Each structure stands twice: as C-alpha cells, then as structure tokens.
PDB file of C-alpha atoms in Angstrom:
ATOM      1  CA  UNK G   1     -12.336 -33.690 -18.328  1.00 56.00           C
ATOM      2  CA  UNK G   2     -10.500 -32.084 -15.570  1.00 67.00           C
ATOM      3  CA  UNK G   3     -10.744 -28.199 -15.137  1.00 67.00           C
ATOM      4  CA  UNK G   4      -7.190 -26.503 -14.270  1.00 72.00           C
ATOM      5  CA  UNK G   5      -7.383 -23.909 -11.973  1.00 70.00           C
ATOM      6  CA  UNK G   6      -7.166 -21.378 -14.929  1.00 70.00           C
ATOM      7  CA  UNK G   7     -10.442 -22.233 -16.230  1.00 74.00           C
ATOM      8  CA  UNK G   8     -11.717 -23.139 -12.755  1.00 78.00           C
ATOM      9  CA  UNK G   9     -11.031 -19.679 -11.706  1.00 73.00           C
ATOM     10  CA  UNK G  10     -12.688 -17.987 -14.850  1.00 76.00           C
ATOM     11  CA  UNK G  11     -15.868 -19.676 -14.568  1.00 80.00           C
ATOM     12  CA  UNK G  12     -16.308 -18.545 -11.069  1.00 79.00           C
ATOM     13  CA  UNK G  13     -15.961 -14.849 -12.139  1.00 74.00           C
ATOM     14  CA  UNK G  14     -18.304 -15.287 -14.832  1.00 80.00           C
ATOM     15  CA  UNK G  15     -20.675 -16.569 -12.884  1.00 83.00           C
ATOM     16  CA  UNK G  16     -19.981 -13.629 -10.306  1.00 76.00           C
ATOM     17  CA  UNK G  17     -20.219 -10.900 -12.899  1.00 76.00           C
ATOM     18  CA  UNK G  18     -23.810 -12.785 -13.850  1.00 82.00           C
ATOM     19  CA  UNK G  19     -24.882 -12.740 -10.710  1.00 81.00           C
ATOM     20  CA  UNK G  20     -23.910  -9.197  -9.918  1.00 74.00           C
ATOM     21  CA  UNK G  21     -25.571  -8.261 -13.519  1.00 79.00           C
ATOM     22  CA  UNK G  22     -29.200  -9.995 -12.060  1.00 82.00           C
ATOM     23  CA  UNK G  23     -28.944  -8.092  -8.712  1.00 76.00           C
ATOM     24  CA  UNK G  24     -27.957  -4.800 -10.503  1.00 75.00           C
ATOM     25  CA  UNK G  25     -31.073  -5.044 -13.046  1.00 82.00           C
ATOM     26  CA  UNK G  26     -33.726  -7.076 -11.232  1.00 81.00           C
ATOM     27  CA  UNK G  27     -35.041  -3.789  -9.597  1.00 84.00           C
ATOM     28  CA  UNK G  28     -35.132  -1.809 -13.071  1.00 85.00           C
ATOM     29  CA  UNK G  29     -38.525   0.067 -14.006  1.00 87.00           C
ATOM     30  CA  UNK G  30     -38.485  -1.592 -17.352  1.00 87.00           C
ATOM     31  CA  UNK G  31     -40.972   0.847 -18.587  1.00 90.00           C
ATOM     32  CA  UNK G  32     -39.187   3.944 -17.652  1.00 90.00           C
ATOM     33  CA  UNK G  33     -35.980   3.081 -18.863  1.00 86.00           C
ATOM     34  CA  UNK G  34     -37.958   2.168 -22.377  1.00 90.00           C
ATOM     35  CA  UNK G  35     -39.034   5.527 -22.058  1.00 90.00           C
ATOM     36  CA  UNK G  36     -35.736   6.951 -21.184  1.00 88.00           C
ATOM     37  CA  UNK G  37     -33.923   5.146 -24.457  1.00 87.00           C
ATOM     38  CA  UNK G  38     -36.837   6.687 -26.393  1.00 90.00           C
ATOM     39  CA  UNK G  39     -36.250  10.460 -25.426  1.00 90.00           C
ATOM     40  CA  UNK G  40     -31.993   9.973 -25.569  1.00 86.00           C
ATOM     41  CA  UNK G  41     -30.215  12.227 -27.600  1.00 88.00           C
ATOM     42  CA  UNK G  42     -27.559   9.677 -29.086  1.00 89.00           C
ATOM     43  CA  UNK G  43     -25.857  12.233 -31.010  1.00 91.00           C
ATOM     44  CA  UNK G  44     -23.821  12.294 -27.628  1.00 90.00           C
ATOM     45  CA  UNK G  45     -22.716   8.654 -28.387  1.00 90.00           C
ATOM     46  CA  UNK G  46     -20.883  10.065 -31.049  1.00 92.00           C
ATOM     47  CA  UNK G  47     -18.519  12.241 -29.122  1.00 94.00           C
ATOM     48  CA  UNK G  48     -18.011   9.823 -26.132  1.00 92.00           C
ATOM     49  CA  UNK G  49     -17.292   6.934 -28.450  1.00 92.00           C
ATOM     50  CA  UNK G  50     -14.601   9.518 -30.176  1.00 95.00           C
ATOM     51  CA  UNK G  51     -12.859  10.617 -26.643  1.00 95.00           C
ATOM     52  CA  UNK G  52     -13.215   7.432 -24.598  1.00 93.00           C
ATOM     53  CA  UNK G  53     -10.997   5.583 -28.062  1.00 94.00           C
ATOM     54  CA  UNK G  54      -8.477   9.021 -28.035  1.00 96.00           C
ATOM     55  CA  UNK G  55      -8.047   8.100 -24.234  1.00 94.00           C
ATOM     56  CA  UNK G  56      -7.206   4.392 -24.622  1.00 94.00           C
ATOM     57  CA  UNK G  57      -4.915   5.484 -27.319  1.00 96.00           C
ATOM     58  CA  UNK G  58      -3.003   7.791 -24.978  1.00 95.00           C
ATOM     59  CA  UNK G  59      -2.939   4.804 -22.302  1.00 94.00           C
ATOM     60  CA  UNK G  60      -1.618   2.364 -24.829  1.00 95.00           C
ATOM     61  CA  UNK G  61       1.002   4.935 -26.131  1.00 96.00           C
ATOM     62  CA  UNK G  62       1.862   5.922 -22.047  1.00 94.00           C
ATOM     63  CA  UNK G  63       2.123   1.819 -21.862  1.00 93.00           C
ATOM     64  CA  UNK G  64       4.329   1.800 -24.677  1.00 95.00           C
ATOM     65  CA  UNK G  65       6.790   4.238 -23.458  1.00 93.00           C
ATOM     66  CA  UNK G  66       6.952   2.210 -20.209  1.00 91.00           C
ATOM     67  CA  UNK G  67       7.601  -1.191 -22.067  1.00 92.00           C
ATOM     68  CA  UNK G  68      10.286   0.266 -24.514  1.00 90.00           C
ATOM     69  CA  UNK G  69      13.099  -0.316 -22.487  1.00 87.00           C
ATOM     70  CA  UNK G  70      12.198  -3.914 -22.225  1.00 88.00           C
ATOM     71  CA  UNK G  71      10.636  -4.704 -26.030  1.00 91.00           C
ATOM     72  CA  UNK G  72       9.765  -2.134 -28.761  1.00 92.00           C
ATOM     73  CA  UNK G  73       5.490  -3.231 -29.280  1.00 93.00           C
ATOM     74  CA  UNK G  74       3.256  -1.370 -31.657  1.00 94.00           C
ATOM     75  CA  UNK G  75       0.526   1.077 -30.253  1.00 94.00           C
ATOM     76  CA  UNK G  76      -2.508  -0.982 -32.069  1.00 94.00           C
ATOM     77  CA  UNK G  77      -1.087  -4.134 -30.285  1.00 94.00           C
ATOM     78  CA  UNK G  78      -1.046  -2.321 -26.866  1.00 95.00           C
ATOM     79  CA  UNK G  79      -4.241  -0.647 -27.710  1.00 95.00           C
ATOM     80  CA  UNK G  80      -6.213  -3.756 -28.360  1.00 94.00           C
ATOM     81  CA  UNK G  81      -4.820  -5.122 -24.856  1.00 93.00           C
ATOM     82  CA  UNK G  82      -5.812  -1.992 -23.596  1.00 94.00           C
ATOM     83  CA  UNK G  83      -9.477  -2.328 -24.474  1.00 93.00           C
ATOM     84  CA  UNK G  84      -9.770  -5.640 -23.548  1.00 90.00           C
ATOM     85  CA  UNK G  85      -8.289  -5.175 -20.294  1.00 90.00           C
ATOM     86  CA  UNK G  86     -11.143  -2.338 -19.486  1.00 88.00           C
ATOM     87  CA  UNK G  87     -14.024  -4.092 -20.913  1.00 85.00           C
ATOM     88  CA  UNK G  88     -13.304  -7.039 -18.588  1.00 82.00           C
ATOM     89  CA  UNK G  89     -13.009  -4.089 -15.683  1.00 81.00           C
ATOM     90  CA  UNK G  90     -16.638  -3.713 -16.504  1.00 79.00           C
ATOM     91  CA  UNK G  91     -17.916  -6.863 -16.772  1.00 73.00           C
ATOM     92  CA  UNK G  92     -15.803  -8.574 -14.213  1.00 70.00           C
ATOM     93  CA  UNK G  93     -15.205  -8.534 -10.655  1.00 66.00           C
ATOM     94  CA  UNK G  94     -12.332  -7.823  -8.585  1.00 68.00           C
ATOM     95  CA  UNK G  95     -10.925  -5.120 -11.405  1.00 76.00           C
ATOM     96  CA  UNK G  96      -9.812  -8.593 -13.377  1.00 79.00           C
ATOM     97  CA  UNK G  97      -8.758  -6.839 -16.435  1.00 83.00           C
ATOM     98  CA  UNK G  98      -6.094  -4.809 -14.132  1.00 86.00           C
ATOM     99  CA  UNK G  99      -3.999  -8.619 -14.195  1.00 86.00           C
ATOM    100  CA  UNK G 100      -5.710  -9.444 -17.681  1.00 87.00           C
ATOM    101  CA  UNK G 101      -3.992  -7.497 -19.442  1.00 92.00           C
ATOM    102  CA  UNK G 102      -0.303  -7.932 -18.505  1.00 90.00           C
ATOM    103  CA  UNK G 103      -1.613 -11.632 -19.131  1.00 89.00           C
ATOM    104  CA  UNK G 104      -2.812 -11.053 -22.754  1.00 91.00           C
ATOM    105  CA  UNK G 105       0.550  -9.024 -23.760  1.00 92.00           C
ATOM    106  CA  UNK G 106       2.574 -12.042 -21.780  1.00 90.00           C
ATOM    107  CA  UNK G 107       0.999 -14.109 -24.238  1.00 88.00           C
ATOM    108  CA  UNK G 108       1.341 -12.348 -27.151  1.00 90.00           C
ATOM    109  CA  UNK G 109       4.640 -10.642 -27.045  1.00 91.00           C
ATOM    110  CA  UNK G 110       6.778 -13.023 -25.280  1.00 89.00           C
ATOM    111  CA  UNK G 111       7.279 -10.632 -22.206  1.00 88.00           C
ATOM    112  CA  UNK G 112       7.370 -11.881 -18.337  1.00 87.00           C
ATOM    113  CA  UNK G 113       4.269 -11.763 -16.729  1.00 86.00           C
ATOM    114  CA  UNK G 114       5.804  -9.627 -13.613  1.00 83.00           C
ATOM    115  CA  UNK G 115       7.049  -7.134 -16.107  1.00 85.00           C
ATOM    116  CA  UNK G 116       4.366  -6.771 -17.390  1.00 88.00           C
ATOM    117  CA  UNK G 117       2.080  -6.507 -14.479  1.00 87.00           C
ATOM    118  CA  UNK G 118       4.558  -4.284 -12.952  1.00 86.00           C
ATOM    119  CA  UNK G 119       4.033  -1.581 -15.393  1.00 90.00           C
ATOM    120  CA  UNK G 120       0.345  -1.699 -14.472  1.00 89.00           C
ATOM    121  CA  UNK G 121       1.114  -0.510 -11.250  1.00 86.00           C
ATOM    122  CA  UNK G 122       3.466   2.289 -12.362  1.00 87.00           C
ATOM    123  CA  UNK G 123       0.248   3.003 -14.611  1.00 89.00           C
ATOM    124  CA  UNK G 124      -1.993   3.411 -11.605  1.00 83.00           C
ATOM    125  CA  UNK G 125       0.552   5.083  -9.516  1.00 83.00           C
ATOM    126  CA  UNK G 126       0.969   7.611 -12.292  1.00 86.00           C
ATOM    127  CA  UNK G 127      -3.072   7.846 -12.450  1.00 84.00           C
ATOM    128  CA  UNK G 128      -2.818   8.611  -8.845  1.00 81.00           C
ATOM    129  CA  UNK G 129      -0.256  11.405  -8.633  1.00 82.00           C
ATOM    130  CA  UNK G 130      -1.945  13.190 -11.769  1.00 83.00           C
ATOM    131  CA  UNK G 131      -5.277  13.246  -9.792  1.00 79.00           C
ATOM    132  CA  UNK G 132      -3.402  14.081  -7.047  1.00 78.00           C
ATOM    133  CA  UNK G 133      -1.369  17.368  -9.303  1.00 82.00           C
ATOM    134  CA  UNK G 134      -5.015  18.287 -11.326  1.00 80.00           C
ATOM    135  CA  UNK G 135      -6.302  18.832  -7.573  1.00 76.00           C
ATOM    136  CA  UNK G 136      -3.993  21.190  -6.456  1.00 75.00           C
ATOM    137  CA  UNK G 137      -3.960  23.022  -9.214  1.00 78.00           C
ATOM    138  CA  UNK G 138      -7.366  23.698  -9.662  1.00 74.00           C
ATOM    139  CA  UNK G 139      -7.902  24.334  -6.044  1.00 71.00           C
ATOM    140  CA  UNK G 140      -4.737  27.009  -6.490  1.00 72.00           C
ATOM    141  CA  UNK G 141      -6.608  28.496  -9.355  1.00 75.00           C
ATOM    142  CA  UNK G 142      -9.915  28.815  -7.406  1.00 69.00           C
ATOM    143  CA  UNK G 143     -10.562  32.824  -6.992  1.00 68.00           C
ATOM    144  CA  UNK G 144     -12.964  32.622  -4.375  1.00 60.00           C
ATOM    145  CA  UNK G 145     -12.399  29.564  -2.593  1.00 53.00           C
ATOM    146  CA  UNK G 146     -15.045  30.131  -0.690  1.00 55.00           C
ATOM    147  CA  UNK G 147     -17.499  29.795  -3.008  1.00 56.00           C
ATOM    148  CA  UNK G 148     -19.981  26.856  -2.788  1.00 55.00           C
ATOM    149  CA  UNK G 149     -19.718  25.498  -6.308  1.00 55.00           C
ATOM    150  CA  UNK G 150     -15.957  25.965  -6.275  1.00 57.00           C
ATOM    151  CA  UNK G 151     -16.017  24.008  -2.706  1.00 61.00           C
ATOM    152  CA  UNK G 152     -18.175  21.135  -4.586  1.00 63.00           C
ATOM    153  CA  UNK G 153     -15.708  20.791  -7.593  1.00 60.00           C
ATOM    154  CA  UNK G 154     -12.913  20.822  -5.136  1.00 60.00           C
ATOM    155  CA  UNK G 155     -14.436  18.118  -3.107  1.00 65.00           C
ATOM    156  CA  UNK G 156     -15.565  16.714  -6.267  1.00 63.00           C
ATOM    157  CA  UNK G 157     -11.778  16.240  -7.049  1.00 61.00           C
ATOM    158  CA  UNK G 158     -10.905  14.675  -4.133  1.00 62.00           C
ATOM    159  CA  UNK G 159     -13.418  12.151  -3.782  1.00 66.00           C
ATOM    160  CA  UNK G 160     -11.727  10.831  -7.552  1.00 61.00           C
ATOM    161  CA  UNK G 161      -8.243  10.846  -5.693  1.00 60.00           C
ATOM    162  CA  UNK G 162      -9.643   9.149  -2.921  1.00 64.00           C
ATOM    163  CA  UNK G 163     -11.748   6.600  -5.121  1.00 61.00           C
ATOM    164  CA  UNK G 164      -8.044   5.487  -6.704  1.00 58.00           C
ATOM    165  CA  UNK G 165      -6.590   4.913  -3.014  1.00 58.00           C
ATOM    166  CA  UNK G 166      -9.565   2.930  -1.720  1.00 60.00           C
ATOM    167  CA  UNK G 167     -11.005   1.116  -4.316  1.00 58.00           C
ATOM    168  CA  UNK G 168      -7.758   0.660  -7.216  1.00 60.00           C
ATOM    169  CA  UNK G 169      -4.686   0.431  -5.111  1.00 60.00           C
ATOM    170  CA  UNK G 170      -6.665  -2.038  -3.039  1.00 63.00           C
ATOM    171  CA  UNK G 171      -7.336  -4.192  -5.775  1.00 61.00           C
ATOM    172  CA  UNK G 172      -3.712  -4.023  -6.954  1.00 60.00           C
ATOM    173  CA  UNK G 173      -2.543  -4.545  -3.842  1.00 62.00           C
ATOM    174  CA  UNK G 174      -4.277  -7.769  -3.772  1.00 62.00           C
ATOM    175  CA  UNK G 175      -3.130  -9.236  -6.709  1.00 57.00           C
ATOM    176  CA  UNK G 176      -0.152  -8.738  -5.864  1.00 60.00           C
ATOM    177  CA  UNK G 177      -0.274 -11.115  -2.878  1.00 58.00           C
ATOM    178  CA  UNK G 178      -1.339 -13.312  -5.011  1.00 57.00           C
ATOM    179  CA  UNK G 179       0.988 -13.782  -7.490  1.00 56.00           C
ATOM    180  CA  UNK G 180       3.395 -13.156  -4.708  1.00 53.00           C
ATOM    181  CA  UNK G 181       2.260 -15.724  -2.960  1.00 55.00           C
ATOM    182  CA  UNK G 182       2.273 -18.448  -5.581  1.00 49.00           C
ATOM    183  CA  UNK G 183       5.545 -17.100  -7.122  1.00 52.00           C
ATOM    184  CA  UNK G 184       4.602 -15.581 -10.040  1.00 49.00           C
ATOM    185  CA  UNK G 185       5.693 -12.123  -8.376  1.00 52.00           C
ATOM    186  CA  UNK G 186       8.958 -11.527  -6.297  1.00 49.00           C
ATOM    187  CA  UNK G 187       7.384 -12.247  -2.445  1.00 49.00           C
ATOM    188  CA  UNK G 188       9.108  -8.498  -1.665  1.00 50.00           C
ATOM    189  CA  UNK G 189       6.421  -7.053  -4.175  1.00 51.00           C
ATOM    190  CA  UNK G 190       3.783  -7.671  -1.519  1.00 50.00           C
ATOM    191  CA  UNK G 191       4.603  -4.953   1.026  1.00 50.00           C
ATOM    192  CA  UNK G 192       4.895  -2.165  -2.376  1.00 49.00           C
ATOM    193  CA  UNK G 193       1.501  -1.005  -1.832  1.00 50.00           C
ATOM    194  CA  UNK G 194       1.534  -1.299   2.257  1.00 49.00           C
ATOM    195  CA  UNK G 195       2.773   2.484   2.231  1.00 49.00           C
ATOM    196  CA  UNK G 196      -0.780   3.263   0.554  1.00 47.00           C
ATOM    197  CA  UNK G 197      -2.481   2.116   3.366  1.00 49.00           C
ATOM    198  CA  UNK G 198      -5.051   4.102   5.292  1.00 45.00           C
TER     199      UNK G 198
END
C-alpha cells in the first residue's frame, strides 16, 4: 500500500516526538522522581486542571469571535479543536498542533483551510501584543523600580515576550512558507511575518 504524503509526513513526527521523548527521559533518576511522586501534594492538580480548562475555554470563545464573520461554530466544537491542537503542541514537534488545528475545524466545519489558519496567526499576534501591554503595565506600576525582585519579574516578563518572537512567530512563520509554497496559502502570506524578524 502506498503512503501519501499525509501519512508519510505524520509518521515522521511521531517518530520525532518518540525520539525526543527517549532523549528527554533516558537521563531520569528513576528513583528520585519515585520519590518525588510520593511526597506531591496533588491537591494542586485540582486547581491547575480547573484554570488550564477556563483558559482553553476563553481561547475557543476568542476563536469564535474571530470565525463569526465567516461561520457561526459552537464554543464546545472550537474547544475540543482547541485541546487537541495543544496536546499535539506537547507531544509533537515543530508546534504541529499550531496548523492542526485549523486542519481539524477545516474538516469538520466546512471552512477553508487558509481561513482558518489565518486566524491562528491573528491568535498569536494578539498573544503577542497582550504580553507585550501586561509588560508595560506592570513595569509602570513598579514603585521602586529599582528593586531587585521587581527587576527579576520585569525581566521575567520580557523573556515570555521574547519567547513568543523567537520560538512561536518562527514556527508560524514557517508554516506559512509552506503552505505558501505548495499553494495552500496565498504566496504573498509568506513575507507577513518577515516584519517580526530579528
């Protein structure tokens, strides 16, 4: 049987995200992370299970209000693609689940894909600029900027900013080519992201 590229492709990135799992755990001191499972307070679970759900929610309602001018689709529908899409961001390489999910919602609302995946960069943009806003404002609010711990949460800020220009733009940028480049994408789309350049 003949693999299409589809399912060529996929199989490569699972066996990437395998082999990045064995080089990520083959150093682990089995015995003290036993030991550290033992000793965990998973009452925290509880809270981080209830706030990392109420923030998927908000990103598949945010999604939704971008998508409404194009098709009217349900939070829970938007919400599963939204989970899907981030669990594959943590088990795949490449941020996959950044083009997975415009994919899955291509599929199962009948929208173009480069809609869809164009919304995903708005997303990310949006991420970007409220980083960008929080920072400001908390630096503004600092009273003694001077201060060492107010300098570390400050630079603390930053670094998140600067994590979404170097390592998320990147990615999307990428993808972009891509589907630009196969035609998936208007070619144009390519040189979006070129202004985020370093």
């Amino acid at each position: 049987m003949k693999l299409s590229k589809k399912n060529i492709l996929f199989i490569l990135s699972i066996i990437a995200s395998i082999v990045c799992t064995w080089l990520f755990i083959r150093n682990i001191d089995w015995l003290l992370l036993k030991n550290a499972l033992r000793d965990a307070n998973y009452w925290f679970i509880i809270p981080t299970l209830i706030l990392t759900l109420l923030v998927y929610v908000i990103r598949a309602i945010r999604w939704r209000g971008l998508l409404s001018h194009i098709k009217s689709i349900s939070v829970i529908n938007l919400l599963s693609v939204t989970s899907i899409g981030f669990m594959a961001n943590n088990i795949l390489p490449a941020r996959v689940g950044e083009v997975l999910r415009p994919f899955i919602l291509t599929k199962k609302e009948n929208i173009k894909f480069s809609t869809s995946f164009a919304t995903v960069i708005v997303e990310r943009i949006f991420d970007m600029l409220g980083l960008i806003i929080f920072t400001v404002v908390v630096i503004a609010l600092l009273p003694h900027p001077s201060d060492t711990h107010h300098n570390t949460f400050a630079q603390a800020s930053a670094s998140h900013v600067s994590a979404v220009k170097e390592s998320i733009i990147p990615s999307l940028k990428k993808w972009t080519e891509i589907f630009a480049a196969v035609g998936v994408l208007p070619y144009r789309c390519r040189y979006f992201f070129c202004r985020y350049e370093t």
